[in-house]
PDB file of C-alpha atoms in Angstrom:
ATOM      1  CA  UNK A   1      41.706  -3.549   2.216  1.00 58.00           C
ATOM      2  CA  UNK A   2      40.279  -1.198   4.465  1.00 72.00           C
ATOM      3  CA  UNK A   3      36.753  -0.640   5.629  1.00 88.00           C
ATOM      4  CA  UNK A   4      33.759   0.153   3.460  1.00 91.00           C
ATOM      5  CA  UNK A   5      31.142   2.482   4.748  1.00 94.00           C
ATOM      6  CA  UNK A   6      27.732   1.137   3.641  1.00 94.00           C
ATOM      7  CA  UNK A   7      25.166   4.012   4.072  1.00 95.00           C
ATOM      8  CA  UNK A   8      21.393   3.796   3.817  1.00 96.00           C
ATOM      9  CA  UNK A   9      18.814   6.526   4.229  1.00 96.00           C
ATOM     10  CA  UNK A  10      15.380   5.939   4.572  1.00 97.00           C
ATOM     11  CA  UNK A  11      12.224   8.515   5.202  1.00 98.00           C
ATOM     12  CA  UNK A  12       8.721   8.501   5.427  1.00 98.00           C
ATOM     13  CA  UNK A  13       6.373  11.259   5.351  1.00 98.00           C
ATOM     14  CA  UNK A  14       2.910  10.233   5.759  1.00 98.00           C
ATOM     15  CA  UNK A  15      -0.370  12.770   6.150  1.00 98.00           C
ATOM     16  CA  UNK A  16      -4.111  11.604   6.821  1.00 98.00           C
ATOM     17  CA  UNK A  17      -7.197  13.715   7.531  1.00 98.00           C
ATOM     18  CA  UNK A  18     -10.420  12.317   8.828  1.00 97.00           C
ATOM     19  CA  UNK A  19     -14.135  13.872   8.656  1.00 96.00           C
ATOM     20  CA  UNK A  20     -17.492  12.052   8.715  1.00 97.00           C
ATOM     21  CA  UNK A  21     -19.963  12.659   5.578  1.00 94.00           C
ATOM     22  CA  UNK A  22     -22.971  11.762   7.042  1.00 94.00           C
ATOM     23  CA  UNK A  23     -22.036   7.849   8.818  1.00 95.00           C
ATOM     24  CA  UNK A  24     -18.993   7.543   6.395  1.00 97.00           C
ATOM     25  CA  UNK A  25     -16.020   7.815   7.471  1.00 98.00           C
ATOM     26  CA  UNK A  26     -14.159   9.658   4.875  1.00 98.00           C
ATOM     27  CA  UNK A  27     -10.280   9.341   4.985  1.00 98.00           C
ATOM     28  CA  UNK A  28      -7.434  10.567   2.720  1.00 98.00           C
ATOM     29  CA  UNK A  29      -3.575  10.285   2.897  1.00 98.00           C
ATOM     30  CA  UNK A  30      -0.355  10.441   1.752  1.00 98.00           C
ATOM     31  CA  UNK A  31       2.582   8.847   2.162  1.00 98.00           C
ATOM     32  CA  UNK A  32       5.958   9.276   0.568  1.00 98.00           C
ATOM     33  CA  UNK A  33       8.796   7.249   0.821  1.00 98.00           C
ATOM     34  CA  UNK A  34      12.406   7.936  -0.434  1.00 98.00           C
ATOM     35  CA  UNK A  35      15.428   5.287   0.161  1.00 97.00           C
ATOM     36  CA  UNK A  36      19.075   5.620  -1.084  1.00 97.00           C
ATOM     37  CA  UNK A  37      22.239   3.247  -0.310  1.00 96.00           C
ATOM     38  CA  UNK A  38      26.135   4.072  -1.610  1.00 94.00           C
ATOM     39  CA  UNK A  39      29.270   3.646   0.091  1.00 94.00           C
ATOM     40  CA  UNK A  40      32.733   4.953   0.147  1.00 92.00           C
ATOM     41  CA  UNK A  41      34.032   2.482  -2.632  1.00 93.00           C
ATOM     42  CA  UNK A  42      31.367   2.033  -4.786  1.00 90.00           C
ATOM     43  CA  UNK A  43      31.333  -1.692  -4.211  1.00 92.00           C
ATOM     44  CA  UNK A  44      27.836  -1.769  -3.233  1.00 92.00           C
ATOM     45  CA  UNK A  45      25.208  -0.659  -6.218  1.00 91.00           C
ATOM     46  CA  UNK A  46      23.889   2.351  -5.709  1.00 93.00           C
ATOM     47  CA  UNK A  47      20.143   2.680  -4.492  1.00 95.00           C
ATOM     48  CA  UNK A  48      17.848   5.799  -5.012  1.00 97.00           C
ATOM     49  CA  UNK A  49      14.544   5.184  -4.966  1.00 97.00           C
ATOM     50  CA  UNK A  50      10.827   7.145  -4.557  1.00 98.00           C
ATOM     51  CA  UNK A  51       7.664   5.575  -3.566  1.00 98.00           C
ATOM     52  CA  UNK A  52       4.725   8.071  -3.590  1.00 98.00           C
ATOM     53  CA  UNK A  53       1.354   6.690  -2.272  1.00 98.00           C
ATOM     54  CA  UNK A  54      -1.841   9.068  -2.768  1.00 98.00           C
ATOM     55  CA  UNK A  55      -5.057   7.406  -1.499  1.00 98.00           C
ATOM     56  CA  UNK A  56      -8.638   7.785   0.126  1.00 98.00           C
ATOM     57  CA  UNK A  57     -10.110   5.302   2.031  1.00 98.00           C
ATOM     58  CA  UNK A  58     -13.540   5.034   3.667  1.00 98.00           C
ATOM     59  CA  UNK A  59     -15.721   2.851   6.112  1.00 98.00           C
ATOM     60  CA  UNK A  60     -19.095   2.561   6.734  1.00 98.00           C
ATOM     61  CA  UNK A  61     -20.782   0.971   9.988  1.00 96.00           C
ATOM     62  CA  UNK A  62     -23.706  -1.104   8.722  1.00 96.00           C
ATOM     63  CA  UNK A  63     -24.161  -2.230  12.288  1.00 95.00           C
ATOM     64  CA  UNK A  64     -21.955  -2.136  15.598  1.00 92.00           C
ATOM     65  CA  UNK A  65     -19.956  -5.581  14.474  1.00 94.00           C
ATOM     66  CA  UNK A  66     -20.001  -4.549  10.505  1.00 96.00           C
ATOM     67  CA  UNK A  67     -18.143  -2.122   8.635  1.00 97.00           C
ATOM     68  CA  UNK A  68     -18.114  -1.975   4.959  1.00 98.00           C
ATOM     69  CA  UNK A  69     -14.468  -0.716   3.790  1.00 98.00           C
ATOM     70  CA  UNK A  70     -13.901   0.866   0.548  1.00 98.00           C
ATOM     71  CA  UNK A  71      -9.928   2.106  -0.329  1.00 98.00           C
ATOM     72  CA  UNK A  72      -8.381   3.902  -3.208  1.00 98.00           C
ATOM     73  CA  UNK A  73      -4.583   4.065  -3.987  1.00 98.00           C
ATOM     74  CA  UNK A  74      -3.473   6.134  -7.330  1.00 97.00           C
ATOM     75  CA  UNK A  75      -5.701   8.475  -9.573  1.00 94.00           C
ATOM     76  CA  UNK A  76      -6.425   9.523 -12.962  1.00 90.00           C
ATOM     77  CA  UNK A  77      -3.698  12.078 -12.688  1.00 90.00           C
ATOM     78  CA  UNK A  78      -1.895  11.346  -9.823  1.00 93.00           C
ATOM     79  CA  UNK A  79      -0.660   7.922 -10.166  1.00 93.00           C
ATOM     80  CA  UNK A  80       0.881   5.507  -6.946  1.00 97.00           C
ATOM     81  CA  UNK A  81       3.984   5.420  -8.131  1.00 97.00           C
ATOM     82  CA  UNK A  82       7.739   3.569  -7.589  1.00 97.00           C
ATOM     83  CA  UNK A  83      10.937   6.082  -9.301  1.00 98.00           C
ATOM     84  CA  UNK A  84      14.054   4.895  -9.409  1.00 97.00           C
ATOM     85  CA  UNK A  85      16.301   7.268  -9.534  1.00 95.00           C
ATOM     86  CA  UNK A  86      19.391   5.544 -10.422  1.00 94.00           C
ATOM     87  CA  UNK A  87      17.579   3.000 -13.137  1.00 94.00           C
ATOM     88  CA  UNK A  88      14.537   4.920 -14.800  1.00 93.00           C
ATOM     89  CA  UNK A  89      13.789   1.766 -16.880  1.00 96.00           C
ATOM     90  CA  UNK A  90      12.250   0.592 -13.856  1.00 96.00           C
ATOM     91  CA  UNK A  91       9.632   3.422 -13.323  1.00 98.00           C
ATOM     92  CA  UNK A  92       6.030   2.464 -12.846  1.00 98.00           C
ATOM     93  CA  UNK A  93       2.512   3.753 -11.746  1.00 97.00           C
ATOM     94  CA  UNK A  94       0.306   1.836 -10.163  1.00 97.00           C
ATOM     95  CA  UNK A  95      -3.788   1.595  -9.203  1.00 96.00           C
ATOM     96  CA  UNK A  96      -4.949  -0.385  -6.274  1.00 97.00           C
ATOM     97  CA  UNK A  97      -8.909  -0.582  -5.484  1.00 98.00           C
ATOM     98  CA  UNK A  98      -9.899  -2.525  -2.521  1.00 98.00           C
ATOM     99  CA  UNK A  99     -13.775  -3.402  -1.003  1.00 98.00           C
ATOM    100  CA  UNK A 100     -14.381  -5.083   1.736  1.00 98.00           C
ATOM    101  CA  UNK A 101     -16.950  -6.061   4.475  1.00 98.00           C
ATOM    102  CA  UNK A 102     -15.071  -6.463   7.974  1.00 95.00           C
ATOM    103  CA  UNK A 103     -17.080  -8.252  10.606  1.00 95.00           C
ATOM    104  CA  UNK A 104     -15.155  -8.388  14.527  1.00 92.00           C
ATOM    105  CA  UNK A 105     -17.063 -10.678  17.463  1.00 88.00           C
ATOM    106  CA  UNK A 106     -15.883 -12.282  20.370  1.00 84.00           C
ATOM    107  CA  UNK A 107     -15.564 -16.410  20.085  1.00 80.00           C
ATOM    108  CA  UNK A 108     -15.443 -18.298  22.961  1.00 80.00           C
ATOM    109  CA  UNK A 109     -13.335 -14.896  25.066  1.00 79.00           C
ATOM    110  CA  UNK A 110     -11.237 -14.254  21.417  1.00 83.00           C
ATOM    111  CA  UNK A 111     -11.496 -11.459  19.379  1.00 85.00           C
ATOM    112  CA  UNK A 112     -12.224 -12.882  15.988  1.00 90.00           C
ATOM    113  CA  UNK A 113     -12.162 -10.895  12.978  1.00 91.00           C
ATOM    114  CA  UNK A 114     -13.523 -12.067   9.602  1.00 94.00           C
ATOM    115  CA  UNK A 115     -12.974 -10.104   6.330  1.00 96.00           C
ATOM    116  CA  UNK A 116     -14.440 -10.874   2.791  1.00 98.00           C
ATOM    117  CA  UNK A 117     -13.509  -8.687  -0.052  1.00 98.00           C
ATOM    118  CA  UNK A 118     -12.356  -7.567  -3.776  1.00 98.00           C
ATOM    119  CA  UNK A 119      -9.143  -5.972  -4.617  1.00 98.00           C
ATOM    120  CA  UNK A 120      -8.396  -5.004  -8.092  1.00 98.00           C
ATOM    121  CA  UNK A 121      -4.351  -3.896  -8.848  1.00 97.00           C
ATOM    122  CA  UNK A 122      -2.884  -2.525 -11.634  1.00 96.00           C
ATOM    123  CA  UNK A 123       0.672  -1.527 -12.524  1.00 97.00           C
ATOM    124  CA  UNK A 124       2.285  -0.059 -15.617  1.00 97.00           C
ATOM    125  CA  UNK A 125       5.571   0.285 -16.269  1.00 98.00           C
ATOM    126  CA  UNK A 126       6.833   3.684 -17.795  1.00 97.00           C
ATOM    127  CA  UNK A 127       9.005   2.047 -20.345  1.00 97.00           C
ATOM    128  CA  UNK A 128       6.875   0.485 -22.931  1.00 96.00           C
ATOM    129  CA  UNK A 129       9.490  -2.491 -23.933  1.00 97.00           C
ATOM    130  CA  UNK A 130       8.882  -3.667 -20.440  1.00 97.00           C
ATOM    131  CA  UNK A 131       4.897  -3.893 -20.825  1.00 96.00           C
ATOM    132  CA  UNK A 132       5.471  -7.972 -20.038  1.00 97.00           C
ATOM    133  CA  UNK A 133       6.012  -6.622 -16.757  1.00 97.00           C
ATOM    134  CA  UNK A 134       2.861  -4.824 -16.547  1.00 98.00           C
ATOM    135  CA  UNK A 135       0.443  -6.218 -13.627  1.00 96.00           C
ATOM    136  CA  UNK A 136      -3.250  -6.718 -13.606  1.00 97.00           C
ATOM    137  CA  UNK A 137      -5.153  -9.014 -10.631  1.00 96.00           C
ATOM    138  CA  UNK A 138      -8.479  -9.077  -9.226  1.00 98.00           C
ATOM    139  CA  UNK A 139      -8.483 -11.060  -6.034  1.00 98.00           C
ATOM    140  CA  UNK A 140     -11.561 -12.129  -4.077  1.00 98.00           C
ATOM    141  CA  UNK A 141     -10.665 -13.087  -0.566  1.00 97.00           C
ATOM    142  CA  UNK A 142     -11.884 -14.276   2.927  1.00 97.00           C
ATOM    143  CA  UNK A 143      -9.860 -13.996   5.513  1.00 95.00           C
ATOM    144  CA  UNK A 144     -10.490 -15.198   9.182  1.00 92.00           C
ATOM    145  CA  UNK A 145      -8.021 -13.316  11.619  1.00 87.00           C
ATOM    146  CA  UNK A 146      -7.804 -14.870  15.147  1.00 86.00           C
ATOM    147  CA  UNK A 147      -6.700 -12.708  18.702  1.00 78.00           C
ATOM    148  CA  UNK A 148      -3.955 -14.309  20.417  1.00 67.00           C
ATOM    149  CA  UNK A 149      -5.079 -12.571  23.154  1.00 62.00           C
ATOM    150  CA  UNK A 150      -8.282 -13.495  25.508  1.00 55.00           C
ATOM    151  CA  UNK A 151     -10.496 -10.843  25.780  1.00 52.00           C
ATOM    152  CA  UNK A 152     -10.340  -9.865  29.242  1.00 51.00           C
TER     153      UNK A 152
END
């Protein structure tokens, strides 16, 4: 047999904007995504796919350690959302609402980060016979993350 030629695109388009309300931080963005794999002898299956990400997130200072984070990804209306262009059955839209109070100090010369929150997720597949696939969490979390680093 001779050789296959295995091909796989990949872009990503992302946008953000930034302006201050008052002390919020106000941020939305965008990001869109689109992969697709063939080859020359159709060995490999075929991959199209479209990931489209519209969200707004936005932080607060409460003091010079504190920030309060609040993020948004998918709308009433304009959905975060995974196409696949080859298999449509797999279509779905999905909601993603996180909160979260992020507090950074320095322990004994690391930079320590601790980070309690709520995240809410939600996805919904297009086709209805696959509802059983449908997603729905609510996670509350605390996370302690730890600098490898020494702060100098």
């Amino acid at each position: 047999g001779g050789s296959n030629q295995i091909r796989l695109w990949t872009t990503v388009l992302r946008s953000s904007y930034r302006w201050h309300v008052g002390p919020v931080e106000v941020s939305p963005r965008y990001k869109l995504m689109l992969r697709k794999r063939d080859d020359d002898d159709g060995r490999v299956h075929p991959l199209s796919e479209l990931y489209s990400y519209p969200m707004v997130l936005a932080r607060y200072g409460l003091t010079e350690r504190t920030v309060f984070k609040v993020g948004i990804q998918g709308f009433p209306g304009l959905p975060s959302l995974y196409r696949n262009l080859e298999e449509d059955e797999q279509d779905f839209d999905t909601r993603n609402y996180l909160f979260m109070l992020s507090n950074r100090y320095d322990y004994s010369g690391y930079d320590m980060a601790m980070n309690a929150g709520y995240e809410v997720s939600r996805r919904r597949m297009n086709d209805r016979r696959r509802e059983i696939e449908d997603v729905d969490y609510e996670l509350f979390f605390i996370r302690m993350v730890v600098g490898l680093e020494p702060v100098l």
